[in-house]
XYZ file of C-alpha atoms in Angstrom:
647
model
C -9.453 -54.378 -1.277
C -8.431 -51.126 -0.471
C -5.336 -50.822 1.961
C -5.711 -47.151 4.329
C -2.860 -45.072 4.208
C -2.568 -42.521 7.193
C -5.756 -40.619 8.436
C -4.694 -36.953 9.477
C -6.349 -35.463 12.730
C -9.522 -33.190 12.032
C -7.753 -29.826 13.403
C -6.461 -27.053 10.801
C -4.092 -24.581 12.166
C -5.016 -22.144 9.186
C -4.125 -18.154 9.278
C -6.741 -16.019 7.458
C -6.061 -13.259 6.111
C -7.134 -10.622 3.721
C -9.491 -12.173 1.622
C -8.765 -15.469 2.299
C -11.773 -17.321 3.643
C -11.607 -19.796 6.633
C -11.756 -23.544 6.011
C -15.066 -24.890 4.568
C -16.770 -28.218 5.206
C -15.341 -29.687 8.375
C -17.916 -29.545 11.460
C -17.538 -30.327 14.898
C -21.015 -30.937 15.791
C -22.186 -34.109 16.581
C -24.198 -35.662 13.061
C -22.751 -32.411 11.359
C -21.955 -33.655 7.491
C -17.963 -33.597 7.223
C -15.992 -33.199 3.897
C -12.869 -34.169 3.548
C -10.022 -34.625 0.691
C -9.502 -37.777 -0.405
C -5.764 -38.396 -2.044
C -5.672 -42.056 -3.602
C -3.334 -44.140 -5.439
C -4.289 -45.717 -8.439
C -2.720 -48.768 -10.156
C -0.752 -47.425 -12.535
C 0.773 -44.939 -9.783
C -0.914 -41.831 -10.780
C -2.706 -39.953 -7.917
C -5.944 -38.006 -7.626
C -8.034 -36.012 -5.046
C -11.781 -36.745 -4.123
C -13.905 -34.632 -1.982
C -15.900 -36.734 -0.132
C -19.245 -36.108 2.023
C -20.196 -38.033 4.857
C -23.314 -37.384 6.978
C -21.080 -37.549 10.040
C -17.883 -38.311 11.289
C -18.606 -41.977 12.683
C -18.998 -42.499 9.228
C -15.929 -40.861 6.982
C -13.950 -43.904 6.937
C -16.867 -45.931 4.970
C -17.534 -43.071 2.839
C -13.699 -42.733 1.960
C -13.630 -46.991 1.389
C -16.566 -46.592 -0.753
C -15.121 -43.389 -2.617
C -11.722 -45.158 -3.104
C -13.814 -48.401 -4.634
C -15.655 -46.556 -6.955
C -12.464 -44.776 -8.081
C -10.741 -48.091 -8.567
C -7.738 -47.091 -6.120
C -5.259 -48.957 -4.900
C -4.699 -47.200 -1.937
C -5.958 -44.146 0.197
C -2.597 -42.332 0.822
C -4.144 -39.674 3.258
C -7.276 -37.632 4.009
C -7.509 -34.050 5.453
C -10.446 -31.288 5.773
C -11.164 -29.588 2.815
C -10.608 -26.301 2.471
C -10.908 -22.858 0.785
C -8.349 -20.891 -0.438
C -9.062 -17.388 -1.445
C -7.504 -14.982 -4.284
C -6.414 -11.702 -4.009
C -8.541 -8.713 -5.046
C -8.301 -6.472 -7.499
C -9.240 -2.477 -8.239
C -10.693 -2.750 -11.941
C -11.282 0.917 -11.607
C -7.655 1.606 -11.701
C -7.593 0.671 -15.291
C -4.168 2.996 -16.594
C -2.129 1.755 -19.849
C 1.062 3.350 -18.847
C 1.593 0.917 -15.801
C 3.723 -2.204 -16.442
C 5.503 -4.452 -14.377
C 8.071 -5.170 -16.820
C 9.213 -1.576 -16.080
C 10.723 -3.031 -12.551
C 11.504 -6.993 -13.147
C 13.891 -6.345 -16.308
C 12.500 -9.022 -18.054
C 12.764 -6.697 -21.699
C 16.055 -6.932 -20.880
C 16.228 -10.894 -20.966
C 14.480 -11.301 -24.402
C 17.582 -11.194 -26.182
C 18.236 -14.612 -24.624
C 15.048 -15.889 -23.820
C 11.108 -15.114 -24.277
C 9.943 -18.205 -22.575
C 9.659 -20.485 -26.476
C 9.343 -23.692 -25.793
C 7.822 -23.730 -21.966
C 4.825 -23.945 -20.477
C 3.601 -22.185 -17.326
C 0.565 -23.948 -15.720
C -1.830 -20.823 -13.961
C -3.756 -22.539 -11.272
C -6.874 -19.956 -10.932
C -10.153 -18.999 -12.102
C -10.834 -19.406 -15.756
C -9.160 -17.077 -18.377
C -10.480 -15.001 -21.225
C -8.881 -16.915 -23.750
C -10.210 -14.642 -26.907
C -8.710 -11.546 -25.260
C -6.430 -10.004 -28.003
C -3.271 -10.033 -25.717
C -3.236 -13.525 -24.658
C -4.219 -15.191 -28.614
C -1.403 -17.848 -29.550
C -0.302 -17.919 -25.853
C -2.941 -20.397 -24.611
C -3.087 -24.170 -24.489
C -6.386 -25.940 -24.280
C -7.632 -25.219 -20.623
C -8.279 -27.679 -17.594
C -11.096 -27.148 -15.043
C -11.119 -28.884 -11.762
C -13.531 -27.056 -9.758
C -16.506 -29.549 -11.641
C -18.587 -26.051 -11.340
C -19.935 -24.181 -14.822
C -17.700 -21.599 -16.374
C -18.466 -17.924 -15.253
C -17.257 -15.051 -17.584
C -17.328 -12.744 -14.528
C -14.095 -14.170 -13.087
C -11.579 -11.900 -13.607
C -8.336 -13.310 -11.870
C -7.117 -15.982 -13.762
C -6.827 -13.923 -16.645
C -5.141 -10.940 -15.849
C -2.458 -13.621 -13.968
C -2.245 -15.475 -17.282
C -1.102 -11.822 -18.906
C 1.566 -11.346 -16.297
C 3.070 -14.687 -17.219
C 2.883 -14.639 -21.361
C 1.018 -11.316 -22.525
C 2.017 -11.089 -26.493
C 5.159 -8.713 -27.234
C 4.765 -6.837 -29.806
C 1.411 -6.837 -31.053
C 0.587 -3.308 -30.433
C -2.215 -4.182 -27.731
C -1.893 -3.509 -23.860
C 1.247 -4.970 -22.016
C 3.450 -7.997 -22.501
C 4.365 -10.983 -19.950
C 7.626 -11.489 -18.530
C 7.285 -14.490 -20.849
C 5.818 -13.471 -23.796
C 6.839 -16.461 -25.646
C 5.500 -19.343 -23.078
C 2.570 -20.781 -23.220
C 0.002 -21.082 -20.154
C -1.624 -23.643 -19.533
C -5.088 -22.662 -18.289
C -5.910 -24.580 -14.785
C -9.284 -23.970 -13.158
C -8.968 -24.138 -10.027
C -11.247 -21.812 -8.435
C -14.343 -20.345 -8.580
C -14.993 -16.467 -7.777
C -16.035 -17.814 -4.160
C -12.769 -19.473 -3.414
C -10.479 -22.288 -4.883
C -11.468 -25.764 -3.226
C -8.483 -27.424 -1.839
C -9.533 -30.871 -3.575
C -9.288 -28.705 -7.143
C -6.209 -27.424 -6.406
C -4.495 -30.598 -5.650
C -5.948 -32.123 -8.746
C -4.638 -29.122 -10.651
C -1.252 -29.464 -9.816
C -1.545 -33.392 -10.745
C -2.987 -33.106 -14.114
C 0.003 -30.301 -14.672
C 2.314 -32.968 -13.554
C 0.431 -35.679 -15.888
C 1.548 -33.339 -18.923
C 4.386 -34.851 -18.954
C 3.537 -38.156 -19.453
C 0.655 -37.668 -21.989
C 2.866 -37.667 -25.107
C 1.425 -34.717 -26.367
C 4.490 -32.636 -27.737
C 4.844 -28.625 -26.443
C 2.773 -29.663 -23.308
C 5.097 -30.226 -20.904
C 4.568 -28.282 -18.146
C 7.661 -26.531 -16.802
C 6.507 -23.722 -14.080
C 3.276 -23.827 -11.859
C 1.844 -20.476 -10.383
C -0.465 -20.207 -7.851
C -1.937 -16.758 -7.197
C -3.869 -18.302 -3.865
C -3.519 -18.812 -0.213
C -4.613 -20.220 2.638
C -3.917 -23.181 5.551
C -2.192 -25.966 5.040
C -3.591 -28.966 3.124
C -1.888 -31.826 3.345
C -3.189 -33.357 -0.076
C -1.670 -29.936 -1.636
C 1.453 -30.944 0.061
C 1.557 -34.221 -1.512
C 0.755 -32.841 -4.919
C 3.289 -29.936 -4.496
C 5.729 -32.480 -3.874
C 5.252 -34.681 -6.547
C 5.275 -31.655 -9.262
C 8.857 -30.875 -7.352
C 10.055 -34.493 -7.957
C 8.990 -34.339 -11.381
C 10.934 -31.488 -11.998
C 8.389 -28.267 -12.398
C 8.564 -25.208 -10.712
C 6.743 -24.268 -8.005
C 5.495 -20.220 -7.633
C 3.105 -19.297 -4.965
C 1.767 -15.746 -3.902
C 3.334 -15.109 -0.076
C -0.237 -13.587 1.152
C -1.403 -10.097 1.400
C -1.188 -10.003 5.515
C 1.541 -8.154 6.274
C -0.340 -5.038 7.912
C -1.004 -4.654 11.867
C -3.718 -6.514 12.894
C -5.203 -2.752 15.187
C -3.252 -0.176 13.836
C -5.662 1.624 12.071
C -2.951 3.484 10.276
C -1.720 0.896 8.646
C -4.966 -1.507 8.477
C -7.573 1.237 7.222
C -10.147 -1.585 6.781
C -10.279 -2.799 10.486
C -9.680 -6.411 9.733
C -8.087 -8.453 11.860
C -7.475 -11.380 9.322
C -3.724 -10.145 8.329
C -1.295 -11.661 11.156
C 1.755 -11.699 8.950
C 1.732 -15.965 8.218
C 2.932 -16.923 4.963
C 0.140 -18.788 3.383
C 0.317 -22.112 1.959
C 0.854 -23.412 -0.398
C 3.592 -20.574 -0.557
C 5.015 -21.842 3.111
C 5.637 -25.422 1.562
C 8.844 -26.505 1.266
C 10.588 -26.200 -1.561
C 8.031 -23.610 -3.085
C 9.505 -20.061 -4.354
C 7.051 -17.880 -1.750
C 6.989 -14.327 -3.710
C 6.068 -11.568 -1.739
C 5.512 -7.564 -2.971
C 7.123 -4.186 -3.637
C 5.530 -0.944 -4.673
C 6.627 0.998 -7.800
C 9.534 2.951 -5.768
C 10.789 0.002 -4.877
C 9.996 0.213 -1.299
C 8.684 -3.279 0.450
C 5.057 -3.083 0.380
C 3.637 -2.757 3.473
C 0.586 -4.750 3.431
C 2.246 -7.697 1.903
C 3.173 -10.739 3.669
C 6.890 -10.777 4.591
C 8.603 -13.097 7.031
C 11.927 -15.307 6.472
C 9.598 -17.713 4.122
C 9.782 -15.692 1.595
C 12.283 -16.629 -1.220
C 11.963 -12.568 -2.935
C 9.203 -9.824 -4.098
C 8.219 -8.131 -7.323
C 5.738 -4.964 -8.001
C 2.587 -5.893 -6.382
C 0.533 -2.544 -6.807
C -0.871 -1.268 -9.870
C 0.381 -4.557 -12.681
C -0.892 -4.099 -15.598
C -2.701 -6.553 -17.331
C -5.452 -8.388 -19.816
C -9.179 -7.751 -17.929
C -12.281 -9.606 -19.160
C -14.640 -6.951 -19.238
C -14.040 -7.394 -22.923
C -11.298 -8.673 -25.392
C -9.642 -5.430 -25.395
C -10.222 -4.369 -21.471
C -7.148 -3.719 -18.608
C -6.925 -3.494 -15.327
C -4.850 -3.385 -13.078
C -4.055 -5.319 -9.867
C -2.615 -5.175 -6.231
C -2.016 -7.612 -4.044
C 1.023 -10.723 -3.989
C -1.224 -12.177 -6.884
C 0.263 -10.304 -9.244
C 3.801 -10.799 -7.887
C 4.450 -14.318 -8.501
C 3.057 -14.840 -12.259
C 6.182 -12.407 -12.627
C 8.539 -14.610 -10.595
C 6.814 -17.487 -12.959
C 7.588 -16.292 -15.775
C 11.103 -15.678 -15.144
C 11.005 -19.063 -13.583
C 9.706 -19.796 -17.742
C 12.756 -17.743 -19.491
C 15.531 -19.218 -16.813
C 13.816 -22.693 -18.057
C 14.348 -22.300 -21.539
C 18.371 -21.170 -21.628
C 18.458 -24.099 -19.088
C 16.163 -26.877 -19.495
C 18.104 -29.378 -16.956
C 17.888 -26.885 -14.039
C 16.078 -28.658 -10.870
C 13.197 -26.625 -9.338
C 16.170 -25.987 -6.708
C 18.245 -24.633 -9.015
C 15.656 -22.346 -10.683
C 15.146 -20.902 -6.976
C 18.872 -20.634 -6.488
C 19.192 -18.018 -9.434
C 16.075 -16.257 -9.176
C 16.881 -15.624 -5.588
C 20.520 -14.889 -5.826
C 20.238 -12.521 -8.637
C 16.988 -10.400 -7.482
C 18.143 -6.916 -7.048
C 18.363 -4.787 -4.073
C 17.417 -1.330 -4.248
C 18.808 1.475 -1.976
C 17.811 0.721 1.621
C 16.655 -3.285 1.057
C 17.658 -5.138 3.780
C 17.223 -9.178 3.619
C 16.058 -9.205 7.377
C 12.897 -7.878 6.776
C 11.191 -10.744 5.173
C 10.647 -9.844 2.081
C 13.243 -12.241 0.822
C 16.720 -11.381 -1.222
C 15.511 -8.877 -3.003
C 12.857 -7.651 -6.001
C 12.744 -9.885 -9.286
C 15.453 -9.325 -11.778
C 14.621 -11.718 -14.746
C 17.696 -10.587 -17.070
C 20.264 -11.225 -14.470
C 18.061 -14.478 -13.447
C 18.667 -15.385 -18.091
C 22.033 -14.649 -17.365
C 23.268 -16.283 -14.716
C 21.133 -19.890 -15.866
C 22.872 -19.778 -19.211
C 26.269 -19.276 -17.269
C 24.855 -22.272 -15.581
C 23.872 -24.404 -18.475
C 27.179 -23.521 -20.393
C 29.201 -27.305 -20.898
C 32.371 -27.416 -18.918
C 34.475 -29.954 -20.622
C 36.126 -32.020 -17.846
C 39.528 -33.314 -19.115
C 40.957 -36.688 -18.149
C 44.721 -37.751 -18.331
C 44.557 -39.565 -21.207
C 41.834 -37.416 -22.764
C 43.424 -33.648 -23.831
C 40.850 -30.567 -23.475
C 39.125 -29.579 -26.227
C 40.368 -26.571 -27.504
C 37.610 -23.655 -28.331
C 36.690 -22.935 -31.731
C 38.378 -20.174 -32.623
C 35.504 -16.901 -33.054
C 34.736 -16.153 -36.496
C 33.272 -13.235 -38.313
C 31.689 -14.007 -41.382
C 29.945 -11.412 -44.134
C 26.724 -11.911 -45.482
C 25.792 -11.476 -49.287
C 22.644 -9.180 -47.678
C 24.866 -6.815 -45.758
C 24.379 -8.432 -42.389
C 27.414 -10.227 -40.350
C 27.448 -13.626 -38.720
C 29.217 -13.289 -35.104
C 30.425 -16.686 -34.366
C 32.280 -17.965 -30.855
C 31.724 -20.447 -28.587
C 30.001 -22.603 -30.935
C 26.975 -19.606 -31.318
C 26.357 -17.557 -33.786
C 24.696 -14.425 -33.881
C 23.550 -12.532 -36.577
C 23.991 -8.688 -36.667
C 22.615 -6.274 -39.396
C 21.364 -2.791 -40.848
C 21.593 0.157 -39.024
C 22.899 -1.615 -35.857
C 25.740 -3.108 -37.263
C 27.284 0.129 -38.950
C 27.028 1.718 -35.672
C 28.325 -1.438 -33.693
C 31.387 -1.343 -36.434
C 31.579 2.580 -35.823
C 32.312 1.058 -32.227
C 34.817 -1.037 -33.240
C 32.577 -3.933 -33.403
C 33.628 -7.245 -31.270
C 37.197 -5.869 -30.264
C 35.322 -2.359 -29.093
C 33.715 -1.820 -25.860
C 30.535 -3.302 -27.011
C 31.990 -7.047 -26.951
C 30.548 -9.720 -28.864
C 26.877 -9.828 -29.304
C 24.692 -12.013 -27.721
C 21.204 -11.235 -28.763
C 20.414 -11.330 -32.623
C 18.173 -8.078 -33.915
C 14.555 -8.083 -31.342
C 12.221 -6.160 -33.006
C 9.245 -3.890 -31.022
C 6.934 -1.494 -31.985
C 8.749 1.436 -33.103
C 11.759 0.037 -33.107
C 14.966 -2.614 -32.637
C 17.728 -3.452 -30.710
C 20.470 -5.639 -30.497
C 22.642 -6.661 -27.059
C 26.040 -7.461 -26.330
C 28.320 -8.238 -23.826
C 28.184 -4.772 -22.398
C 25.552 -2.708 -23.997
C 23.093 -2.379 -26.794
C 22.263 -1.096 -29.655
C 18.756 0.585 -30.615
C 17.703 2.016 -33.566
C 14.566 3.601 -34.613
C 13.360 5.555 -38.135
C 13.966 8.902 -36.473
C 16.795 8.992 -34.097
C 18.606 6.372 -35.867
C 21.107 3.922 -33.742
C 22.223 4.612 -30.450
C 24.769 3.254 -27.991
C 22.932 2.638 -24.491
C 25.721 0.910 -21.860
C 26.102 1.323 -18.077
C 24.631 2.669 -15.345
C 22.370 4.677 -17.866
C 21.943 1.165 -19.699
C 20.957 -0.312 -16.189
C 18.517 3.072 -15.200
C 16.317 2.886 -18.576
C 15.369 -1.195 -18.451
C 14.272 -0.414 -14.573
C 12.386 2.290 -16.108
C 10.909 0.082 -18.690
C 13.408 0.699 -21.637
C 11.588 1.994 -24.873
C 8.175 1.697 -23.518
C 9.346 3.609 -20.319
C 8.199 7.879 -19.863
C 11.289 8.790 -21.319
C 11.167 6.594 -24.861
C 14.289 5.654 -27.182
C 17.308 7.032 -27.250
C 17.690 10.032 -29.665
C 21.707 10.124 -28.611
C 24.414 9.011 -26.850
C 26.372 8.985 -23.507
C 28.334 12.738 -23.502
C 30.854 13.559 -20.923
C 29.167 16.399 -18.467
C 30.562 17.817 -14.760
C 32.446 14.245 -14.125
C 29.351 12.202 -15.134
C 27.688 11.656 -17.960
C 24.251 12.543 -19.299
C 22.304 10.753 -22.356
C 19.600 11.970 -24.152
C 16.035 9.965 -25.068
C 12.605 10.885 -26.457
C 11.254 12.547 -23.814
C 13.808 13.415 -21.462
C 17.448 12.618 -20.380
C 19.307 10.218 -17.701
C 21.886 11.629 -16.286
C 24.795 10.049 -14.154
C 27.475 10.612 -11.604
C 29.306 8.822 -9.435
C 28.220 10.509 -6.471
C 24.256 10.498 -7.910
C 24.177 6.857 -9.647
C 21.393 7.197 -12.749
C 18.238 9.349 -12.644
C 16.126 10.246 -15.157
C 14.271 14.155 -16.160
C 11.727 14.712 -17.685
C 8.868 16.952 -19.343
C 8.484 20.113 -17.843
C 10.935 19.974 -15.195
C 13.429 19.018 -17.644
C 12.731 22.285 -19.296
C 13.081 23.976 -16.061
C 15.957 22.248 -15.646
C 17.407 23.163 -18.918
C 16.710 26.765 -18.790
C 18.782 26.797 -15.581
C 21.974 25.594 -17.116
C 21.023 21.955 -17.088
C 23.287 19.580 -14.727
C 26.204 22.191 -15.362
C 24.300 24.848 -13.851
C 23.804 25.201 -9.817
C 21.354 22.212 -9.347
C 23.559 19.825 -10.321
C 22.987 15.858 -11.009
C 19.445 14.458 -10.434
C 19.548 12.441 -6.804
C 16.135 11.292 -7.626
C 13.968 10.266 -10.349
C 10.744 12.067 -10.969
C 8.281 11.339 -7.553
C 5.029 11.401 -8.411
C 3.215 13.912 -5.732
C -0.409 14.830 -5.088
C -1.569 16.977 -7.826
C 1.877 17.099 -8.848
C 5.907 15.991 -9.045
C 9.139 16.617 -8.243
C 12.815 15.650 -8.867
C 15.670 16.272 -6.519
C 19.119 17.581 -7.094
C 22.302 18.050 -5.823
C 21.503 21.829 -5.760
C 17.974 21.930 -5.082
C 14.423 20.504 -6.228
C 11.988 21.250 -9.283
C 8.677 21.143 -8.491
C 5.326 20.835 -11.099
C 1.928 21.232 -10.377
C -0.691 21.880 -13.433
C -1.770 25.140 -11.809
C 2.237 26.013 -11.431
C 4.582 24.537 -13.711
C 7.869 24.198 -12.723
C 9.965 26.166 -10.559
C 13.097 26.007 -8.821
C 12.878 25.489 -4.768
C 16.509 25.629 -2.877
C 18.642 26.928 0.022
C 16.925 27.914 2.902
C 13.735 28.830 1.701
C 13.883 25.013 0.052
C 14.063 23.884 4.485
C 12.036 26.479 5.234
C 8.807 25.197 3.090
C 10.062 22.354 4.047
C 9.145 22.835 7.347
C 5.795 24.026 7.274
C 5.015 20.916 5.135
C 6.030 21.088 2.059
C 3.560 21.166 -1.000
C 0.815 19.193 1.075
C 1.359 22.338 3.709
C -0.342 25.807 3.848
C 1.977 27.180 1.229
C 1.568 24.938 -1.143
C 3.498 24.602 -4.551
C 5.819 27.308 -5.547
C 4.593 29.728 -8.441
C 7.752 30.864 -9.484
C 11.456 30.679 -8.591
C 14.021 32.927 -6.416
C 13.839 36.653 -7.629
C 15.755 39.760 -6.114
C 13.778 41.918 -3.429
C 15.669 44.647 -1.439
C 18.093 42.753 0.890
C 17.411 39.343 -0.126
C 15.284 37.041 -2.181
C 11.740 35.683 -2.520
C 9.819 33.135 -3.928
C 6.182 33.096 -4.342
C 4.190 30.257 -3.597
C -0.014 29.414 -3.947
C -0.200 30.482 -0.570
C 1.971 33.046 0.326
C 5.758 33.841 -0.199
C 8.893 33.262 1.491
C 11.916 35.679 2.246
C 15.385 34.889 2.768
C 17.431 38.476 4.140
C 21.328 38.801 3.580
C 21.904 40.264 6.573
C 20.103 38.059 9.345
C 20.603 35.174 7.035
C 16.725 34.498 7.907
C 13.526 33.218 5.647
C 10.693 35.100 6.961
C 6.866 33.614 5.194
C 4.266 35.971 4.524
C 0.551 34.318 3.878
C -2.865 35.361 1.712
């Protein structure tokens, strides 16, 4: 006989917004069919969901008695209304190979420690491509829960999936913040919304990984790239995967815009009101919200004191389905939290003990925050950091012997340095070793190896396409075929991995740090970064580095970069300490400063009725000008003045 657990009431407080559809399948009409999830108990305490149907309410309770029967349940633990989550939508148009998230989270910067090997990230969502050439070798056998056929249309899960564990280093489209995890495909949803019943039942059969015996399919991290009201059979199924130990990473919602200000809510729907959605809002679930690629919090993403921290959320790069070698790329808090998930995946592997608390803990504490972030806006501590997330769990999951009286401490082993017959060294202290070789060594010995500045290595050789590098305690070493092995530390060190490192505009390094103006300035591929202590790190580039360059470089009037380059409207600039470079296609780049810099300023800068300059200051009788697309400005000696002339 089946013993009732509790029966919640029929009312759903749920929030819609964006693209999130309101609850299906509970009616209030009198002999209006009701559906309702079913979580039961079984005998050998494993739980499931069933949606059940009744023809109307009077008679739920014998159509959940007769459900939980047939199931063979022990007991019903709860019922609620079904519902339907929604995903977030994405632009396929905005397909662009150049845009990557890992340019922002640092995560290239963690793979010297970790790649995710060894964990398994469970992506609740629509199905996934699973022949598409970035994501072969990172899939397990998938799980579908929705009990509807597979449709190749649905895009989501897969380009989620690429977030977490894209390949590294295969020469196709991106790579994952984990690109040595494995996902575990969870279908969950359809393209018309995810069924609350299939979500709960996702979560449990990630949770029953661990007990099926299967080696490498234990799942460590569940994503969710969904939201909507709360279910209370996702609660329950959230909170067993939490007792169990995995991970929890939910997208925070994309309803952070006014619900009338046109401005701000172009579309005119009134379904964004700011409410973290669930299963994001549950306890004990990292809630990831968004930030665009300045850095800035992104405006239309859900942010309120829920939210544990962001990461990029507009234009992510990532595997699409329109065939096995098709990208997209995505918007929305969907494409935030696979990031968060698979840093959850790297922190996981240098610390396999860490409770889903703990995980949280570092991710949070380490996020970064960029100039202006303030943790009172509600877009949580700050935007994803993965490498300081690696380093701060293997601080974490370091042994500390704890001496008794009678017991003495061990004493360290003392760090070794052994030779290898090929030419390569073996780095050896606290029990690790690390292998250092080629290229990279001679220069790390040119350094003065482990007693230099360098430190001890902590990363053995990673290579990438076109390259390799090795890390240390404070720096690395990179090395390709044509500029040979370079010395990247610092704030210029910090600058290039938020950039994207190798695969960032401005490529390897081609030199070293050199001493410039009380800062220093280090050359790369295809431009320089440049720092001072009154600037921090910028990077120049293409033709405004030229520009830049033929005016004396950061020695010359304009000084350090205070910016990096700003992508504009048919163009870009970069700001300095003496001015700004502009580029347009129809203009190149020329030098804007002084007063007749404030002046154009004024009238609106490139977007206003001047336009972008066509050349830089020359001499004119009393003063200077400077000819722009539509018109020219004058500055006079004597009145101290900028006068504008127009065409």
């Amino acid at each position: 006989m089946v013993r009732r657990g509790r029966t919640l009431a029929w009312a759903l407080a749920l929030a819609p917004v964006v693209a999130l559809a309101a609850p299906a399948g509970v009616a209030s009409a009198a002999g209006a069919p009701v559906t309702v999830d079913v979580l039961l108990e079984h005998a050998d305490g494993s739980l499931s969901v069933e949606e059940v149907t009744a023809p109307t309410a009077s008679a739920v309770e014998g159509a959940v008695e007769d459900a939980a029967d047939a199931a063979g349940a022990a007991e019903v633990v709860e019922t609620a209304p079904a519902t339907t989550y929604r995903l977030a939508a994405l632009d396929p148009g905005l397909a662009d190979p150049v845009v990557n998230p890992l340019r922002f989270n640092r995560a290239q910067a963690a793979w010297g420690t970790a790649t995710g090997t060894g964990t398994v990230v469970a992506v609740l969502d629509t199905g996934v491509r699973a022949s598409h050439e970035d994501l072969r070798g990172a899939l397990l056998p998938a799980i579908d829960t929705t009990g509807q056929p597979a449709d190749p249309a649905e895009f989501h899960g897969t380009l989620v999936s690429s977030v977490v564990a894209a390949r590294a280093g295969n020469g196709r489209g991106a790579a994952g913040v984990a690109p040595g995890a494995s996902v575990l495909p969870v279908r969950v949803c359809v393209q018309e919304g995810c069924p609350s019943a299939a979500i709960a039942n996702g979560i449990l059969r990630a949770v029953a990984t661990l007990d099926d015996g299967v080696p490498g399919n234990d799942v460590a991290v569940v994503s969710m790239s969904l939201g909507g009201g709360y279910s209370s059979v996702i609660a329950s199924a959230v909170d067993t995967a939490l007792a169990r130990g995995i991970v929890v990473v939910a997208s925070a919602g994309n309803g952070g815009a006014s619900r009338t200000d046109p401005r701000e809510n172009p579309s005119g729907s009134a379904n964004q009101d700011n409410a973290v959605q669930y299963p994001a809002a549950l306890p004990g679930v990292v809630s990831v919200s968004a930030t665009e690629t300045d850095e800035s919090a992104s405006w239309w993403a859900t942010h309120n004191p829920q939210v544990a921290l962001s990461a990029l959320g507009n234009g992510v790069l990532g595997a699409g389905v329109g065939s096995d070698s098709a990208y997209v790329l995505g918007t929305g808090t969907s494409f935030s939290a696979p990031q968060v998930a698979g840093a959850a995946a790297l922190v996981k592997q240098v610390w396999p003990t860490a409770t889903p608390a703990q995980v949280r803990d570092v991710l949070v504490r380490t996020a970064r925050r960029p100039a202006g972030w303030s943790t009172g806006t509600g877009y949580g501590s700050g935007t994803l950091d993965a490498a300081a997330a690696v380093a701060a769990a293997a601080t974490a999951a370091r042994p500390t012997p704890t001496p008794t009286p009678t017991t003495p401490a061990p004493t360290p082993s003392t760090p070794t340095v052994t030779p290898r017959a090929d030419g390569s060294a073996d780095y050896t202290r606290d029990g690790r070793t690390v292998n250092v070789r080629g290229a990279i060594l001679a220069r790390y010995r040119a350094a003065g190896g482990h007693t230099g500045p360098l430190g001890w290595p902590t990363s053995g050789e990673v290579a990438v396409p076109g390259g390799a590098s090795t890390t240390f305690e404070r720096g690395q070493v990179w090395w390709t075929p044509a500029g040979g092995a370079q010395v990247v530390v610092g704030e210029v060190l910090a600058q290039w991995q938020r950039l994207g490192a190798h695969v960032s505009p401005v490529g390897f390094p081609v030199g070293e740090e050199r001493g410039v103006r009380g800062g220093v300035v280090q050359a790369f591929q295809r431009g320089i970064i440049a720092w001072s202590p009154a600037t921090g790190a910028r990077e120049v580039r293409g033709a405004i580095l030229d520009r830049v360059n033929a005016s004396g470089g950061v020695q010359g009037f304009l000084g350090f970069p205070t910016t990096g380059e700003v992508a504009l409207r048919g163009g870009a600039f970069t700001a300095f300490q003496g001015g700004s470079v502009y580029w347009s296609p129809a203009t190149g780049a020329q030098v804007v400063r002084g007063e007749i810099r404030r002046a154009w300023g004024a009238t609106g800068w490139e977007n206003g009725r001047l336009g972008y300059p066509r050349t830089g200051e020359f001499p004119v009788p009393g003063g200077v000008r400077q000819d722009f697309q539509g018109g020219s400005m004058t500055f006079s000696f004597a009145t101290r003045a900028v006068s504008a002339s127009w065409r």
